[in-house]
Structure formats: C-alpha cells, structure tokens
mmCIF file of C-alpha atoms in Angstrom:
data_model
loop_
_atom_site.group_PDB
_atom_site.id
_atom_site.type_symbol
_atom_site.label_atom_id
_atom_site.label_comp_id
_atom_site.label_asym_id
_atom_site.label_seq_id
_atom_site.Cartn_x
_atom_site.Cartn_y
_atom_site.Cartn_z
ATOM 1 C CA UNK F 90 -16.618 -15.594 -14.499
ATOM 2 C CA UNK F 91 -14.344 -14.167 -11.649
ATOM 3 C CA UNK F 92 -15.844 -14.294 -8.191
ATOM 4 C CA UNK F 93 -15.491 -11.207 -6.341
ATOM 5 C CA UNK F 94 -16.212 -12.276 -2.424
ATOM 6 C CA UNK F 95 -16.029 -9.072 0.038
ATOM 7 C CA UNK F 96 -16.035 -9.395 3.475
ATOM 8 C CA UNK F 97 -17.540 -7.849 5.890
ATOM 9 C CA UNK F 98 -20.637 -6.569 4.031
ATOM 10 C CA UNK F 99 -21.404 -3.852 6.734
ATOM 11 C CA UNK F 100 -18.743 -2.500 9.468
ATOM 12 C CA UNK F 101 -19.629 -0.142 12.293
ATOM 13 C CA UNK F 102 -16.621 2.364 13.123
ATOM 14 C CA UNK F 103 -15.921 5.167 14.928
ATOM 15 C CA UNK F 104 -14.356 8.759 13.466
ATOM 16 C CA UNK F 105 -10.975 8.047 13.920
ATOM 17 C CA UNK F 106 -10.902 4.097 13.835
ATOM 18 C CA UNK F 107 -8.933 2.233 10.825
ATOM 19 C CA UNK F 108 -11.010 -0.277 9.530
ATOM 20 C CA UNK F 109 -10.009 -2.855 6.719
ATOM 21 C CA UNK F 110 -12.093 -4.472 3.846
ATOM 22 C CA UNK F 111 -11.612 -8.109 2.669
ATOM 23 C CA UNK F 112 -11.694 -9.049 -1.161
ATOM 24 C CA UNK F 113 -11.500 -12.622 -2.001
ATOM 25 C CA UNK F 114 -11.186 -13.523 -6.157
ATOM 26 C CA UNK F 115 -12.032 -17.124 -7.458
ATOM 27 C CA UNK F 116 -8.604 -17.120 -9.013
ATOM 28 C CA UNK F 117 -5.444 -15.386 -9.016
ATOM 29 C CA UNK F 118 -5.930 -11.642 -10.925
ATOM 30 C CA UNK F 119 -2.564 -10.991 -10.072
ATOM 31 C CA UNK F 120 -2.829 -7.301 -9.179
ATOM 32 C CA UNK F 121 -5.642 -6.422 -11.435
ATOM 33 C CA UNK F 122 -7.988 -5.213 -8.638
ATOM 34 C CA UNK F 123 -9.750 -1.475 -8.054
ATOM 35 C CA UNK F 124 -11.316 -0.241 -5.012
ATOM 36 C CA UNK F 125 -14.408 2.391 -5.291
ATOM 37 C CA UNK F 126 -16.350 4.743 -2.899
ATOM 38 C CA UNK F 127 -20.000 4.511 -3.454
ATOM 39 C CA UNK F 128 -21.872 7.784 -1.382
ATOM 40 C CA UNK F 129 -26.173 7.761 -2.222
ATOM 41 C CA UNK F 130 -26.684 10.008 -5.217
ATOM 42 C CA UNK F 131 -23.007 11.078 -6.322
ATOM 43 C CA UNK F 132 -21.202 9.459 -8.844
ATOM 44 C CA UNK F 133 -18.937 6.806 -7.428
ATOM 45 C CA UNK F 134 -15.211 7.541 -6.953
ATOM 46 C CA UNK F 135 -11.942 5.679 -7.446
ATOM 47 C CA UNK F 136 -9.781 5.194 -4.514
ATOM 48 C CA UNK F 137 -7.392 2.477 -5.537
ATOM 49 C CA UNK F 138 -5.871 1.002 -8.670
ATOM 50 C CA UNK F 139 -3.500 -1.887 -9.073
ATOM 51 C CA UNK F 140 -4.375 -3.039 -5.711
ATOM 52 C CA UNK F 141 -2.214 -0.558 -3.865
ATOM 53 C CA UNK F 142 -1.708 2.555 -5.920
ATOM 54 C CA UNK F 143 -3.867 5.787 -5.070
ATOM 55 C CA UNK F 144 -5.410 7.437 -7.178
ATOM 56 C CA UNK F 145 -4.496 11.332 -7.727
ATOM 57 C CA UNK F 146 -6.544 13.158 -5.367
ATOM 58 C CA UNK F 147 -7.956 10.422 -2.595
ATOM 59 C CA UNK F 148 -6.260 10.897 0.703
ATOM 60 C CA UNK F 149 -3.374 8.866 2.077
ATOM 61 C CA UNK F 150 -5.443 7.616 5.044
ATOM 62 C CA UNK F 151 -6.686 4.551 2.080
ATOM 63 C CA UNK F 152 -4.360 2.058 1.477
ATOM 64 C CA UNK F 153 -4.700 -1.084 -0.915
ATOM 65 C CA UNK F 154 -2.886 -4.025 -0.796
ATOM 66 C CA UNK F 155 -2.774 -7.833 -1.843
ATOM 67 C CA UNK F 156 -1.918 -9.667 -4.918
ATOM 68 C CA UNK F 157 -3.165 -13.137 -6.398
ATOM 69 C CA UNK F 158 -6.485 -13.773 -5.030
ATOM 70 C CA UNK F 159 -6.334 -11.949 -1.163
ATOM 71 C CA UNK F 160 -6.695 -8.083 -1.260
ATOM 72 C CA UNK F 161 -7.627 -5.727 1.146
ATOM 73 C CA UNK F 162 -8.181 -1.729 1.428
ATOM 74 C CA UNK F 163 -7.581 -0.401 4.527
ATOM 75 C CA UNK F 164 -8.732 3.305 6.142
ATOM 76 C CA UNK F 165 -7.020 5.097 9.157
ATOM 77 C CA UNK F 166 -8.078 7.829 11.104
ATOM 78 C CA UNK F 167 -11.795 7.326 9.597
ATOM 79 C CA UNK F 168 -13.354 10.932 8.308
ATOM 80 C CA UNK F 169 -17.003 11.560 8.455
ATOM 81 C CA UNK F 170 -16.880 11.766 5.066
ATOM 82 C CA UNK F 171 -15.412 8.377 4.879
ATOM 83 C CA UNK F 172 -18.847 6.457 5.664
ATOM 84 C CA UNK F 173 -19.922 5.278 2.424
ATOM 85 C CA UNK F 174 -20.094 1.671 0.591
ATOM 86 C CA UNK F 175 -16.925 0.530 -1.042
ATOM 87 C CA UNK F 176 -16.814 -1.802 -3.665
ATOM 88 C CA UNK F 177 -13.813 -3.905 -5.347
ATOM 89 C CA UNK F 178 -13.372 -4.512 -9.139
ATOM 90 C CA UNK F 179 -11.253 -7.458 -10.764
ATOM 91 C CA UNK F 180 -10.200 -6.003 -14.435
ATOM 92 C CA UNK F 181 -8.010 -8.898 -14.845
ATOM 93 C CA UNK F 182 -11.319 -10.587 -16.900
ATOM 94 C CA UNK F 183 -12.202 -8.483 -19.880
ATOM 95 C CA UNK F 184 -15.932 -9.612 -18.283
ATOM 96 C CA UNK F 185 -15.759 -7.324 -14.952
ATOM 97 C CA UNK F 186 -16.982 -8.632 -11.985
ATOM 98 C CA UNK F 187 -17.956 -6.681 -8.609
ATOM 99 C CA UNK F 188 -17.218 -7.496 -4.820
ATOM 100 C CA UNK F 189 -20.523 -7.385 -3.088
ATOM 101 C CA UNK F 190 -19.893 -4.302 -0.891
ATOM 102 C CA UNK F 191 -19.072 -3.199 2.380
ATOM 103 C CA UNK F 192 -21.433 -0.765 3.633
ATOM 104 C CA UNK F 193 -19.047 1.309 6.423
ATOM 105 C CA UNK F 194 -21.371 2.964 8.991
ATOM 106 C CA UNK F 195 -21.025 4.680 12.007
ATOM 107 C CA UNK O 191 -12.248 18.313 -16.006
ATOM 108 C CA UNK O 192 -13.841 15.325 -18.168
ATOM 109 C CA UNK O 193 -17.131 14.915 -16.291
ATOM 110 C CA UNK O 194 -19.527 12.265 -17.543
ATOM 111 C CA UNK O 195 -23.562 12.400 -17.235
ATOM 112 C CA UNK O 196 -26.099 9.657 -18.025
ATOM 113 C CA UNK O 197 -29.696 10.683 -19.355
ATOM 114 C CA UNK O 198 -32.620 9.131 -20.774
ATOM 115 C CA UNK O 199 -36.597 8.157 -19.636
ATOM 116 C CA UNK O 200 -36.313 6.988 -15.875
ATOM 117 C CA UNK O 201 -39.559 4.544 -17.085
ATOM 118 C CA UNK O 202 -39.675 1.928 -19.888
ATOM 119 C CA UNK O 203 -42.563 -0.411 -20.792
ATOM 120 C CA UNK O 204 -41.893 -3.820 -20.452
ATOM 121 C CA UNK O 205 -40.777 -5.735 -23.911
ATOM 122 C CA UNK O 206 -39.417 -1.616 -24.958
ATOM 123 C CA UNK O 207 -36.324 -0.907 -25.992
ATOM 124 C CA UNK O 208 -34.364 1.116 -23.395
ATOM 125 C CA UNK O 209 -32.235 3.809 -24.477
ATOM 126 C CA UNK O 210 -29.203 5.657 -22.294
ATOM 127 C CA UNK O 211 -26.667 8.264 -23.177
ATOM 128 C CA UNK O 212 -23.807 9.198 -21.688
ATOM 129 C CA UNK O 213 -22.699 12.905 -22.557
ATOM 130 C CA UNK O 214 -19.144 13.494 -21.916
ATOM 131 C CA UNK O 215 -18.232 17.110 -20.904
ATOM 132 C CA UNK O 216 -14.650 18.868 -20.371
ATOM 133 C CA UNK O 217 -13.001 16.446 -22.987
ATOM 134 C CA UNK O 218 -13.715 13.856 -24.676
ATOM 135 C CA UNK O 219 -12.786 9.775 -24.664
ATOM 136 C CA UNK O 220 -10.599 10.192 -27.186
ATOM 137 C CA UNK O 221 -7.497 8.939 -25.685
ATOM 138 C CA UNK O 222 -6.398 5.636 -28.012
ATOM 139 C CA UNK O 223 -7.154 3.468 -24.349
ATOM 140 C CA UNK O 224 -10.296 5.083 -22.873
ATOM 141 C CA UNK O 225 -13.296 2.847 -23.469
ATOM 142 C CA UNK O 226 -17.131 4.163 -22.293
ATOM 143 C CA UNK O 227 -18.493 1.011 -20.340
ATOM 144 C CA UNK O 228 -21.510 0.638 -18.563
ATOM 145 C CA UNK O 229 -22.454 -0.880 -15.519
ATOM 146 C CA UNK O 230 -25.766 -1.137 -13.278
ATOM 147 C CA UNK O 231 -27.064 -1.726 -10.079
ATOM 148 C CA UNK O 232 -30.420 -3.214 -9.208
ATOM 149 C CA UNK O 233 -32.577 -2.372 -6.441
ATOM 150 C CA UNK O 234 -30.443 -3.040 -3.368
ATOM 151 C CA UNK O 235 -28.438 -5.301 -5.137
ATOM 152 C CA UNK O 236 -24.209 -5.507 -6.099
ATOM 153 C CA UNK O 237 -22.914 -3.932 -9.150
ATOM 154 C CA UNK O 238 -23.482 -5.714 -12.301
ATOM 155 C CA UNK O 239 -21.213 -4.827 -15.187
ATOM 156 C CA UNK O 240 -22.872 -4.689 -18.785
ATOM 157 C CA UNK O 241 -20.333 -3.832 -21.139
ATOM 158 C CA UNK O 242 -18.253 -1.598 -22.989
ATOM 159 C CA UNK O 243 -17.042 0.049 -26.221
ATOM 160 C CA UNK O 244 -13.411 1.191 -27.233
ATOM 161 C CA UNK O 245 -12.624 4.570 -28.430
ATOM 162 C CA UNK O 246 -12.220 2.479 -32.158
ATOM 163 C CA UNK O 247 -15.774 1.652 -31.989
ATOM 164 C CA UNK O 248 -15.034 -2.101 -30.487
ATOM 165 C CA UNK O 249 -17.438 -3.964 -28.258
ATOM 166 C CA UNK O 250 -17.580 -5.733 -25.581
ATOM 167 C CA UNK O 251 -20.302 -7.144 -23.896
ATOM 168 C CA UNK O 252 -22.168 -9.128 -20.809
ATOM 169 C CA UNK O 253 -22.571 -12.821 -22.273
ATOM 170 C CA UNK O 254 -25.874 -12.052 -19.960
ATOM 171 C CA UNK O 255 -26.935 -9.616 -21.944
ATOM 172 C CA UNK O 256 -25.355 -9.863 -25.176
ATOM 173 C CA UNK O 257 -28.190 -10.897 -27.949
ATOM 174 C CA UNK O 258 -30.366 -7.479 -26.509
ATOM 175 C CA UNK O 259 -28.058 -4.722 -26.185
ATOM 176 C CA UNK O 260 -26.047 -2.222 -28.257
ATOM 177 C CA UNK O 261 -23.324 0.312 -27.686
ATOM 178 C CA UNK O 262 -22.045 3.033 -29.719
ATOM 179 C CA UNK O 263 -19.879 6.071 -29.668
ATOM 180 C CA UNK O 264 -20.830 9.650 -31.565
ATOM 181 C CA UNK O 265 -17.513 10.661 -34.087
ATOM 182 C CA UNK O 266 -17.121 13.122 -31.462
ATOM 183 C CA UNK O 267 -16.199 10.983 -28.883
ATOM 184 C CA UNK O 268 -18.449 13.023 -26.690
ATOM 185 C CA UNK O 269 -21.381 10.604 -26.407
ATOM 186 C CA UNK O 270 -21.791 7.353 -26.080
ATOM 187 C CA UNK O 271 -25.099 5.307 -25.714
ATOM 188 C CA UNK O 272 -27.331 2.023 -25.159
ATOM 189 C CA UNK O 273 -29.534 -0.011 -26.285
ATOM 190 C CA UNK O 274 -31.188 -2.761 -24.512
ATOM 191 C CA UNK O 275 -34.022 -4.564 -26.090
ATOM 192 C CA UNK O 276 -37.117 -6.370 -25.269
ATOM 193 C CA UNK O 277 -36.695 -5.031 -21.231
ATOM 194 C CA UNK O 278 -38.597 -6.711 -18.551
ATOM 195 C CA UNK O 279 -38.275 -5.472 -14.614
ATOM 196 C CA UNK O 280 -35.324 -7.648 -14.206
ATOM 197 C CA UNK O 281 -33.884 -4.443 -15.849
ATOM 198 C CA UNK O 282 -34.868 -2.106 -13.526
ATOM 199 C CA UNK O 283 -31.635 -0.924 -12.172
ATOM 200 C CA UNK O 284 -29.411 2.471 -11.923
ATOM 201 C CA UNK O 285 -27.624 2.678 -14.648
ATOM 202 C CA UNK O 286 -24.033 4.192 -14.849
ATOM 203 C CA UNK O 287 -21.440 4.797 -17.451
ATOM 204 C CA UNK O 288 -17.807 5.201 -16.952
ATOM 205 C CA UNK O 289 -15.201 5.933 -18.283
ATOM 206 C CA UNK O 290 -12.512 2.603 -18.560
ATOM 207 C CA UNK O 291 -9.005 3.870 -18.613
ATOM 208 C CA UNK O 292 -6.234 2.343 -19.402
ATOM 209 C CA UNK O 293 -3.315 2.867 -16.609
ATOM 210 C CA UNK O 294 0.611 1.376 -17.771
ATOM 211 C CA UNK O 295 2.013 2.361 -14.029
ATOM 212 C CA UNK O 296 2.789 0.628 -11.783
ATOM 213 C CA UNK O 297 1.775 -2.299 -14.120
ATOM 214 C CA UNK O 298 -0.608 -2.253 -17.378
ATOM 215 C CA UNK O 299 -4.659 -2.441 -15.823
ATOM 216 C CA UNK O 300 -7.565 -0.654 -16.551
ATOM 217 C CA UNK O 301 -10.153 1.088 -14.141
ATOM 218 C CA UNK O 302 -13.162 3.265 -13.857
ATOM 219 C CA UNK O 303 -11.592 6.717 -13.120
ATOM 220 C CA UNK O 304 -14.468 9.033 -14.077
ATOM 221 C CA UNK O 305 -18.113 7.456 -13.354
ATOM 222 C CA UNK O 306 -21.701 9.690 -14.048
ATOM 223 C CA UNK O 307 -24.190 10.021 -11.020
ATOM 224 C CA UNK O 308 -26.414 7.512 -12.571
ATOM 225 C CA UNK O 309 -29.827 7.079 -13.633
ATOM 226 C CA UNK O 310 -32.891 5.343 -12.358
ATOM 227 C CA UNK O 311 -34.360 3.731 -14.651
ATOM 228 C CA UNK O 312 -37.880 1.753 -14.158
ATOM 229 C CA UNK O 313 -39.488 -0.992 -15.875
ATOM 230 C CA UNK O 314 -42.975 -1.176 -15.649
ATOM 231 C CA UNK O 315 -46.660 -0.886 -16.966
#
C-alpha cells in the first residue's frame, strides 16, 4: 500500500491567515494526488485534483501543488467557512489510500 | 446536479450482513469512466477506502476486506450498493459512497467529485 503521511494534523489560524498542509507519499504518485474538505455532517467536497488543478466551483484562495512524493495545499486569506478537516488522496494505486487529516481550527 | 445519498439500518448485529445503498439523483453514473466506490471512516479515525465498481459492472476491492463484501450497480445506473458480511464492531464506521471520476486534463487521474453525506452505521448487540 501507498502511505499517505499529512502533516500538521491540527493548525490554529486566524480569518485571514494562509496556512499550508503537508502530504508526504511512500513513493512517487507522480501527480496523482486529490485534496478534500471534510465539514461535520455534509458530504465532503473536492478542492483539488492533479495536485494543483481546482476544481470547478472551489475558490482561488486553495492552491495545490507538488509532484513525486511532496505535495502541499495551501489557503490564503482564510474564510470562516474555511475551518474544516482536509484530507489528501493518492489515486495513483488502484487501492486508495488517505492522508490522516489536518483538522484547521480557529 | 448528480447528487448522491447513502441509506440503510444505522445498527447491525454482530456476525449480520450489512447492507448500504447509494441512490444517485440528477443523473446517473453512466458516463463509460465514472465508477461508485465506497469509503468509510471509523469513530475518530482517518478515511479508510473499501472499494469500488465500474459503470461495466467491474470490481474492485480492499484486499482488507475482500472475502466479505460485495458491490453492485442497478441497470439503471442509479443505485449502487454493499454488502459486507459476517460484521463485527471493527465495522462500525460512517460509511460514504462517491462517485470516482475519471479526469484526462491536465493529465489522466481519477477523483471523488461528488461524495453522499454519509451514514452511521453501528455494530452492536
């Protein structure tokens, strides 16, 4: 199996900080990596595909980038709405594997 | 708008057979690369993936989990389900399906574009 290692697990920010989230894979997945928003009791929401493209409808404040093993999503000019858990996804593997999570509080 | 929603009995006797579906509304997964995969989360635990099956009826699934669980897709394309046997609380997780597109730009990938809320689902006596 792939490895997923995020770092930091939990981050305290401010509205209007930029804060960046760490994803380490056990071997190179090229650029086969996904970032999610996870908010208690809605369904979870794509953010990032490809390790740096947006997906259609997320606001240009997230940014992914990385390639090989390294990744990271970054957020500028945090929202309130912004505080939430994100996760990152290897599909390189046909058997998916999960980062940990980063829980981003205030 | 192709909106997904999991449903089934939030509590399972142990050694049971759990059952989810996954209703898909607004559209269907009926493009040739879409696949309906699930994935769950335990208690205050990561994300554990469980598997998948194509819009061809193909399967994919968690060597962890493999010998107890079954996918399948209505001729619709509108519903897809699961089947995990022989459940113990270990299984006691949310459980979400997704659906796994298939994206050729910038590069070939696939991700989880559409997800359901989830469901709670409870193993116990």
């Amino acid at each position: 199996d792939i490895q997923m290692t995020q770092s930091p697990s939990s981050l305290s920010a401010s509205v209007g900080d930029s804060v960046t989230i760490t994803c380490r894979a056990s071997q190179s997945i090229t650029n086969h990596l996904n970032w999610y928003q996870w908010k208690p009791g809605k369904a979870p929401n794509l953010l990032i595909y490809a390790a740096s493209t947006l997906q259609a409808g997320v606001p240009s404040r997230f940014s992914g980038s990385g390639s090989g093993t390294v990744f990271t999503l970054t957020i500028n000019d945090l929202q309130p709405e912004d505080f939430a858990t994100y996760y990152c996804h290897q599909s390189y593997s046909t058997l998916y594997t999960f980062g940990q999570g980063t829980k981003l509080e205030i | 708008q192709v909106q997904l929603q999991e449903s089934g009995p939030g509590l399972v006797k142990p050694s049971q057979t759990l059952s989810l579906t996954c209703s898909v509304s607004g559209g269907s997964l009926n493009s040739g690369g879409d696949y309906c995969t699930w994935i769950r989360q335990h208690p205050g635990k990561g994300l554990e993936w469980i598997g998948y099956i194509s819009n061809s009826g193909d399967t994919y699934y968690s060597p962890s989990l493999k010998s107890r669980l079954t996918m399948s897709l209505d001729t619709s394309k509108t519903q897809c389900s699961l089947k995990l046997t022989s459940v113990t609380a270990a299984d006691t997780a949310v459980y979400y399906c997704a659906r796994d597109s298939l994206v050729k730009t910038p590069v070939t990938t696939r991700a989880f574009d559409i997800w359901g809320q989830g469901t709670m689902v409870t193993v116990s006596s």
